[in-house]
mmCIF file of C-alpha atoms in Angstrom:
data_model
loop_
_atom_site.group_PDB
_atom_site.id
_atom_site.type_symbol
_atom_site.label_atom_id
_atom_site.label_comp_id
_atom_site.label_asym_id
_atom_site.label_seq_id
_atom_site.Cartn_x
_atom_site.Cartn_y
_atom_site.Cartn_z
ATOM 1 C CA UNK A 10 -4.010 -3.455 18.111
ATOM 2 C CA UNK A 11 -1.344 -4.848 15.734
ATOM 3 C CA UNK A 12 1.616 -3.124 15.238
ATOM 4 C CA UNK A 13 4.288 -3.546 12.337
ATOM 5 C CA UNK A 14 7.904 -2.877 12.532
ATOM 6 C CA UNK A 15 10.442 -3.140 9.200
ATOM 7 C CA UNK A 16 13.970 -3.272 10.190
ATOM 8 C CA UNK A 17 17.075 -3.647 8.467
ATOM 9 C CA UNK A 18 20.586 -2.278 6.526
ATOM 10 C CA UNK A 19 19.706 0.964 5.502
ATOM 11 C CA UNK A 20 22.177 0.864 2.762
ATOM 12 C CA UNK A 21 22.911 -1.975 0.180
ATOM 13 C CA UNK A 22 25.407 -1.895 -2.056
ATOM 14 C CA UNK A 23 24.901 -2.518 -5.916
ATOM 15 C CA UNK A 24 24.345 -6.136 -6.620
ATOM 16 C CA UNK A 25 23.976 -7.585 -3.583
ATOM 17 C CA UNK A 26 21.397 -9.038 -1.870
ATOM 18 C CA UNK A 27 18.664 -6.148 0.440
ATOM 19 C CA UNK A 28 16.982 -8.108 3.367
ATOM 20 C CA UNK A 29 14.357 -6.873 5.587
ATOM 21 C CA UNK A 30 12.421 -8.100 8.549
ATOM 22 C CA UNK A 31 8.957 -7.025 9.548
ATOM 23 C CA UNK A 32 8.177 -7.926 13.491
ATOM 24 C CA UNK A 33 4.560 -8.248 13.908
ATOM 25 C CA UNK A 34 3.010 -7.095 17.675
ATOM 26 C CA UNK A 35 0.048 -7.108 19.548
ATOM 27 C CA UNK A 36 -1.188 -10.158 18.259
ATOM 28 C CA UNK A 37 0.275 -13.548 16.777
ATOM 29 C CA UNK A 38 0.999 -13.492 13.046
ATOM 30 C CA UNK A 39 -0.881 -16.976 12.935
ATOM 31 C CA UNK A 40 -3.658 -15.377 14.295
ATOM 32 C CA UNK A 41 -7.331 -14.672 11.952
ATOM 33 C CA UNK A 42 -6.523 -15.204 8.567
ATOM 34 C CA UNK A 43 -4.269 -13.156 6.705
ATOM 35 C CA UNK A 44 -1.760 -12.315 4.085
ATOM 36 C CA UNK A 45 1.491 -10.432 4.883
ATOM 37 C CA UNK A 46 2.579 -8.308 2.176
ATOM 38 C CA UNK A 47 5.709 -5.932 1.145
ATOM 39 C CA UNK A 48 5.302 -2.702 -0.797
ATOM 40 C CA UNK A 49 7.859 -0.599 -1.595
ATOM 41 C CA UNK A 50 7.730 3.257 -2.940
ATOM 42 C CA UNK A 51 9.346 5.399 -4.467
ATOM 43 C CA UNK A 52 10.093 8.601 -5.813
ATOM 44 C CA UNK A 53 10.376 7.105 -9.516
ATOM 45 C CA UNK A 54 7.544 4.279 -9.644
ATOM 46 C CA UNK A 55 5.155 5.091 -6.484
ATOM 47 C CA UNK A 56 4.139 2.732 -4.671
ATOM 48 C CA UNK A 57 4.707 -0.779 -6.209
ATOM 49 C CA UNK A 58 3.638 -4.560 -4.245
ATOM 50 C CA UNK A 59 6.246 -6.798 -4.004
ATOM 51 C CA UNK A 60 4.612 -9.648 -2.499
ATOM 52 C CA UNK A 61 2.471 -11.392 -0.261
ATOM 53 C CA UNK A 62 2.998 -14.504 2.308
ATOM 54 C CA UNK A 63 0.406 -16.509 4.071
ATOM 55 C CA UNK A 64 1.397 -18.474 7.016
ATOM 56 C CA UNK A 65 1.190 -21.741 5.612
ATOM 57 C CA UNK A 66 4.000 -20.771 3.914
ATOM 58 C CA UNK A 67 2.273 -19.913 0.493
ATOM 59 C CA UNK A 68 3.894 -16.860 -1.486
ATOM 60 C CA UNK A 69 3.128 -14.795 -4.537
ATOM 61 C CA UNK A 70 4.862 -12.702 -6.075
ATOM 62 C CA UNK A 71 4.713 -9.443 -8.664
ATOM 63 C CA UNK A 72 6.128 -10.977 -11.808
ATOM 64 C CA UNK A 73 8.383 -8.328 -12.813
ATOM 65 C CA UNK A 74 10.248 -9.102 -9.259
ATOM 66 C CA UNK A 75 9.573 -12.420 -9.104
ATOM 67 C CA UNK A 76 13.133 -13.725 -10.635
ATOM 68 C CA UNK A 77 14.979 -11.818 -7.248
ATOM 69 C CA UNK A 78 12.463 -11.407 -4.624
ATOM 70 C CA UNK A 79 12.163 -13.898 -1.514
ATOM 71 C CA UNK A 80 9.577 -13.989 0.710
ATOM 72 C CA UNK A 81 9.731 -16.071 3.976
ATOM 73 C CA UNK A 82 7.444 -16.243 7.428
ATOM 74 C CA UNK A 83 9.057 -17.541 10.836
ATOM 75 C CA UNK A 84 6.022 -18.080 13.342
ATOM 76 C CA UNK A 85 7.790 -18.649 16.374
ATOM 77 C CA UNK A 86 9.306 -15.065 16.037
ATOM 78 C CA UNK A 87 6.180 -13.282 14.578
ATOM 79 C CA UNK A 88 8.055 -12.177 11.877
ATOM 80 C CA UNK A 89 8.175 -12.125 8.118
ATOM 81 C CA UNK A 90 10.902 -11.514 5.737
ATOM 82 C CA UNK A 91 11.660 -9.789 2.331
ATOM 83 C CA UNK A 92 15.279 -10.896 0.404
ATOM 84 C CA UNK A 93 15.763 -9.108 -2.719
ATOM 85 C CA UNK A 94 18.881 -10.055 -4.497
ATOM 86 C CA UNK A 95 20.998 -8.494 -7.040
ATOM 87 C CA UNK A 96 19.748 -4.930 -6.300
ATOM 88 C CA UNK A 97 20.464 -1.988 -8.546
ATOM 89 C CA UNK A 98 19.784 1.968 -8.239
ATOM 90 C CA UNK A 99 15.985 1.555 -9.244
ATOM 91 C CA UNK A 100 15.673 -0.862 -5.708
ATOM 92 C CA UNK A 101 16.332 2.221 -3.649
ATOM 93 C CA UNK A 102 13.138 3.178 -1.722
ATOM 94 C CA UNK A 103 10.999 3.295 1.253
ATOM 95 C CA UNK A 104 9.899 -0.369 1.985
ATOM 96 C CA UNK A 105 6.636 -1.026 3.777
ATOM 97 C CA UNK A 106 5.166 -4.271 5.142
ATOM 98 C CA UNK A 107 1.574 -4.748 5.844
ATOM 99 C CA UNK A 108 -1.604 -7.104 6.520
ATOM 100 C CA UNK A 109 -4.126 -8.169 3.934
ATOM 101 C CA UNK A 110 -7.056 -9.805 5.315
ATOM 102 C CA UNK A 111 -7.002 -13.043 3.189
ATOM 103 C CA UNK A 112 -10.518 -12.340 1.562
ATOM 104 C CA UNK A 113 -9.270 -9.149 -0.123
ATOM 105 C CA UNK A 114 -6.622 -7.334 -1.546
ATOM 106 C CA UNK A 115 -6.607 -4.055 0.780
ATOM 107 C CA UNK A 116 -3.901 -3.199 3.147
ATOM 108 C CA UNK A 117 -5.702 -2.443 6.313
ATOM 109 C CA UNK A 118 -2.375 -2.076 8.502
ATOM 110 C CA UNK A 119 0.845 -0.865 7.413
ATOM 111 C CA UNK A 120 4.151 -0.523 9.476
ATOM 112 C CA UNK A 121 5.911 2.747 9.204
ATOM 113 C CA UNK A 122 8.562 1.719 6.608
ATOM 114 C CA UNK A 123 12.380 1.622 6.097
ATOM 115 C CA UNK A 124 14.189 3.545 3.546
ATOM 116 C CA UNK A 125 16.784 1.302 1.670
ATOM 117 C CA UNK A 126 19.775 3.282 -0.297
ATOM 118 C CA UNK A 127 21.313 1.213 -3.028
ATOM 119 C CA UNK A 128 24.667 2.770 -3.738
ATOM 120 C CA UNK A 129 28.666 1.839 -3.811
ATOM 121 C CA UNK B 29 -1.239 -5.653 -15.106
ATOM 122 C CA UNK B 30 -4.195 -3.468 -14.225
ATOM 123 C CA UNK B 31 -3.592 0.407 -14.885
ATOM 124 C CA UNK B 32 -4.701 2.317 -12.320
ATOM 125 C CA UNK B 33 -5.249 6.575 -13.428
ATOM 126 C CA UNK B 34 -6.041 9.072 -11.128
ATOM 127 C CA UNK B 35 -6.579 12.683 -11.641
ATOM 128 C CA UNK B 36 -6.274 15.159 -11.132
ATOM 129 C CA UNK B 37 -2.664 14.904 -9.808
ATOM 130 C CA UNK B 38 -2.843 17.825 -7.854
ATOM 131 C CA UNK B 39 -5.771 19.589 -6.743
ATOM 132 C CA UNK B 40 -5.699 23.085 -4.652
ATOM 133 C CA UNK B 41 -8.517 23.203 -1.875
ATOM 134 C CA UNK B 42 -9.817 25.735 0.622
ATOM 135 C CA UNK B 43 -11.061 24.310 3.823
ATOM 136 C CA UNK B 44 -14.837 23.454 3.752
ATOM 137 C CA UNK B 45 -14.647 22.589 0.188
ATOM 138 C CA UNK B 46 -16.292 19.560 -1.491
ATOM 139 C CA UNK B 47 -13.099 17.186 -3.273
ATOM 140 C CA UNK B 48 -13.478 14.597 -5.840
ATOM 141 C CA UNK B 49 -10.436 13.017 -6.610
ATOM 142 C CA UNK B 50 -11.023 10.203 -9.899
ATOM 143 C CA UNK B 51 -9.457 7.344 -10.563
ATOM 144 C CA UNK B 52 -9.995 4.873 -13.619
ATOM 145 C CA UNK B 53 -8.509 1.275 -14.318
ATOM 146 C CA UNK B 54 -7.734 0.187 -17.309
ATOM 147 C CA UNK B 55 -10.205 -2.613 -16.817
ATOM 148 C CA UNK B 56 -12.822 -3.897 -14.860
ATOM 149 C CA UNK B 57 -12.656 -4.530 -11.685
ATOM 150 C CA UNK B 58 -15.990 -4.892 -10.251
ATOM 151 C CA UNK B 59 -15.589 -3.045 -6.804
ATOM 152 C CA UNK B 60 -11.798 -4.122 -5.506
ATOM 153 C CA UNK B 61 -10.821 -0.795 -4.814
ATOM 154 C CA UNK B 62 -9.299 0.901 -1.921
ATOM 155 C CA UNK B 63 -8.172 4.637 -1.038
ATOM 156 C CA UNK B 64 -5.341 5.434 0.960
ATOM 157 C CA UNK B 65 -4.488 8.862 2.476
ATOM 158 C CA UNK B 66 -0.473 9.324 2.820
ATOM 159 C CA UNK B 67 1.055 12.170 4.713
ATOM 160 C CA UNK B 68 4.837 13.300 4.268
ATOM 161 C CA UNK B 69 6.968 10.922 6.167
ATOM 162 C CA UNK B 70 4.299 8.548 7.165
ATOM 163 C CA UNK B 71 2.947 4.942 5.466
ATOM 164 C CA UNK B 72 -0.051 5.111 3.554
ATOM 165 C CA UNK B 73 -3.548 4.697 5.873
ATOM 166 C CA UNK B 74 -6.804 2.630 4.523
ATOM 167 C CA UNK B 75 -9.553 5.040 4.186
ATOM 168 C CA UNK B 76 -12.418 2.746 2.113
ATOM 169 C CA UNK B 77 -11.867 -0.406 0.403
ATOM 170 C CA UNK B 78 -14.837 -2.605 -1.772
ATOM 171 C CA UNK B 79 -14.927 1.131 -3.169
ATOM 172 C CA UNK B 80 -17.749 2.161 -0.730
ATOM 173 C CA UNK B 81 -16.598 0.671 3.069
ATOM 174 C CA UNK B 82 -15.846 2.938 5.290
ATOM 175 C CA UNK B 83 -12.817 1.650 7.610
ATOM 176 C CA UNK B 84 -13.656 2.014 10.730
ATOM 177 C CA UNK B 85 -12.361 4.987 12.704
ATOM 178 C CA UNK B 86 -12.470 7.431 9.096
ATOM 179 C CA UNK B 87 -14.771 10.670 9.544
ATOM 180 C CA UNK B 88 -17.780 10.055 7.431
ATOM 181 C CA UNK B 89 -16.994 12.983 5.243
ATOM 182 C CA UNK B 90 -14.736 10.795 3.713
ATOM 183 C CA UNK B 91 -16.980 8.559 0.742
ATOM 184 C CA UNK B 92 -16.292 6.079 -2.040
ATOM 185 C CA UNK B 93 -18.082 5.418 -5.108
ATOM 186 C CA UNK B 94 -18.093 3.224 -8.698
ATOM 187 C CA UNK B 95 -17.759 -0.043 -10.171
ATOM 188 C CA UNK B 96 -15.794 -1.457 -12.730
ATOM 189 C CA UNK B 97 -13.222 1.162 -14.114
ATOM 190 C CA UNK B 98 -13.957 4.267 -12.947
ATOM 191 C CA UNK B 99 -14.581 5.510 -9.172
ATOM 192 C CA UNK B 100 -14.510 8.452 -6.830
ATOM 193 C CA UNK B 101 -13.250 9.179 -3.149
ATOM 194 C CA UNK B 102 -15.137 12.550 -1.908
ATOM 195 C CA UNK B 103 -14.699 14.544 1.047
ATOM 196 C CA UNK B 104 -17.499 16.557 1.619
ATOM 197 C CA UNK B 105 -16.061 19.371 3.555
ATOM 198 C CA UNK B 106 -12.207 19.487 3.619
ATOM 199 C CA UNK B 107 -10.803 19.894 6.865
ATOM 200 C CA UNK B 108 -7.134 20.982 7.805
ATOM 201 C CA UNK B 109 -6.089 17.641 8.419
ATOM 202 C CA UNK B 110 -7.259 16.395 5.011
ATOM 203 C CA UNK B 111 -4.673 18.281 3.049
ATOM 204 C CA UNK B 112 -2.460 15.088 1.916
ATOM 205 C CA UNK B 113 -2.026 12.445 -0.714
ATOM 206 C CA UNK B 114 -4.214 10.012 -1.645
ATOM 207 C CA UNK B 115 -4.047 6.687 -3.748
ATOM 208 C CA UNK B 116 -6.651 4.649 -5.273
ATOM 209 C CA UNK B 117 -5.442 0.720 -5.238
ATOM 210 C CA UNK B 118 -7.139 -2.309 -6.766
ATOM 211 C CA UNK B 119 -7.089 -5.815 -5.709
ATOM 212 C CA UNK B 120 -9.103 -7.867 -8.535
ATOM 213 C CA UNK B 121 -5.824 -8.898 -9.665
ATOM 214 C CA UNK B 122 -2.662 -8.923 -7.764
ATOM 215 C CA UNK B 123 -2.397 -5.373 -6.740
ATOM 216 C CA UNK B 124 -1.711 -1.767 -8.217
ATOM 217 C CA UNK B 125 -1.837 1.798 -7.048
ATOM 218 C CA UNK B 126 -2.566 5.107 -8.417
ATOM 219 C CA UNK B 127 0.262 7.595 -8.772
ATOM 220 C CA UNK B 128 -1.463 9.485 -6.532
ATOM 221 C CA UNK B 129 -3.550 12.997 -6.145
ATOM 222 C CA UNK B 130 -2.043 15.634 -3.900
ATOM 223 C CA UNK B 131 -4.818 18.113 -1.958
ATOM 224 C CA UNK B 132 -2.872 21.128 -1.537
ATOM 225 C CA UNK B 133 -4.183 24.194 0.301
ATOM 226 C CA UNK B 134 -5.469 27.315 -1.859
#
């Protein structure tokens, strides 16, 4: 059973640069063919995508977002990796990663989030 | 991007009740639709996607239908651990969510 894990600064402050790593387990993150994806909620906008990595290396990413997010996979750890630079206020929120199966656009598996506090 | 509208945004239930929750996109998208129940605290959980599947492990009184822009998750007799939020979510383009219908108890 695959099992994701965010982890990461819990607080970031205005204008610089939130990064979070999801750990995948219970299976290799090369394994079957997926997309990894980060969504983010909160209180303000619900739940929003962020983005999406495939293992080839292959990222898309929400257009509004797309200017300041970075998405990056490293195999050899299982993991996969959100950078969102020049935060602000509106950034602040519970961040979820999760697995797409690469023929659709569901999220069948979702880790149990991080919450990230922009503030000074 | 593709509107996603879901209503109503709160709904008050007794257990044993039949629930429709709606939820309409602002265009079609043929049958990329899932529903997610979330519970306070916890990350969102995959309840039907293609707007009819079943994921596997959900009690069958959980059931999807529709096409194009409007669709409908039903639970056909509300149980006590049904009372929670739930989220339609399409994937014909890159995704979007509803804002989300909360089943409250009566």
């Amino acid at each position: 059973q695959v099992q994701l894990q965010e982890s990461g600064p819990g607080l970031v402050r205005p204008s610089q640069t939130l990064s979070l790593t999801c750990t995948v387990s219970g299976g290799s993150i090369t394994s079957g063919s997926f997309y990894w994806s980060w969504i983010r909620q909160s209180a303000g906008k619900g739940l929003e995508w962020i983005g999406r990595i495939y293992t080839s290396g292959t990222t898309t990413y929400k257009a509004s977002l797309k200017s300041r997010v970075t998405i990056s996979v490293d195999t050899s750890k299982n993991q996969f990796s959100l950078r969102l630079k020049s935060v602000t206020a509106a950034d602040t929120a519970v961040y979820y990663c999760a697995r797409v199966p690469s023929w659709s656009g569901f999220f069948g598996v979702w880790g149990k989030g991080t919450t990230v506090t922009v503030s000074a | 991007d593709i509107q996603m509208t879901q209503s109503p945004s709160t709904l008050s239930a007794s257990v044993g009740d039949r629930v429709t929750i709606t939820c309409r996109a602002s265009q079609s998208i043929s049958s990329w639709l899932a529903w997610y129940q979330q519970k306070p605290g916890k990350a969102p959980k995959l309840l039907i996607y293609t707007a009819s599947t079943l994921e596997s492990g959900v009690p069958s009184r959980f059931s999807g239908s529709g096409s194009g822009t409007e669709f409908t998750l039903t639970i056909s007799s509300l149980q006590p651990d049904d009372f929670a939020t739930y989220y339609c979510q399409q994937y014909n383009t890159y995704p979007t969510f509803g804002q989300g219908t909360k089943v409250e108890i009566k």
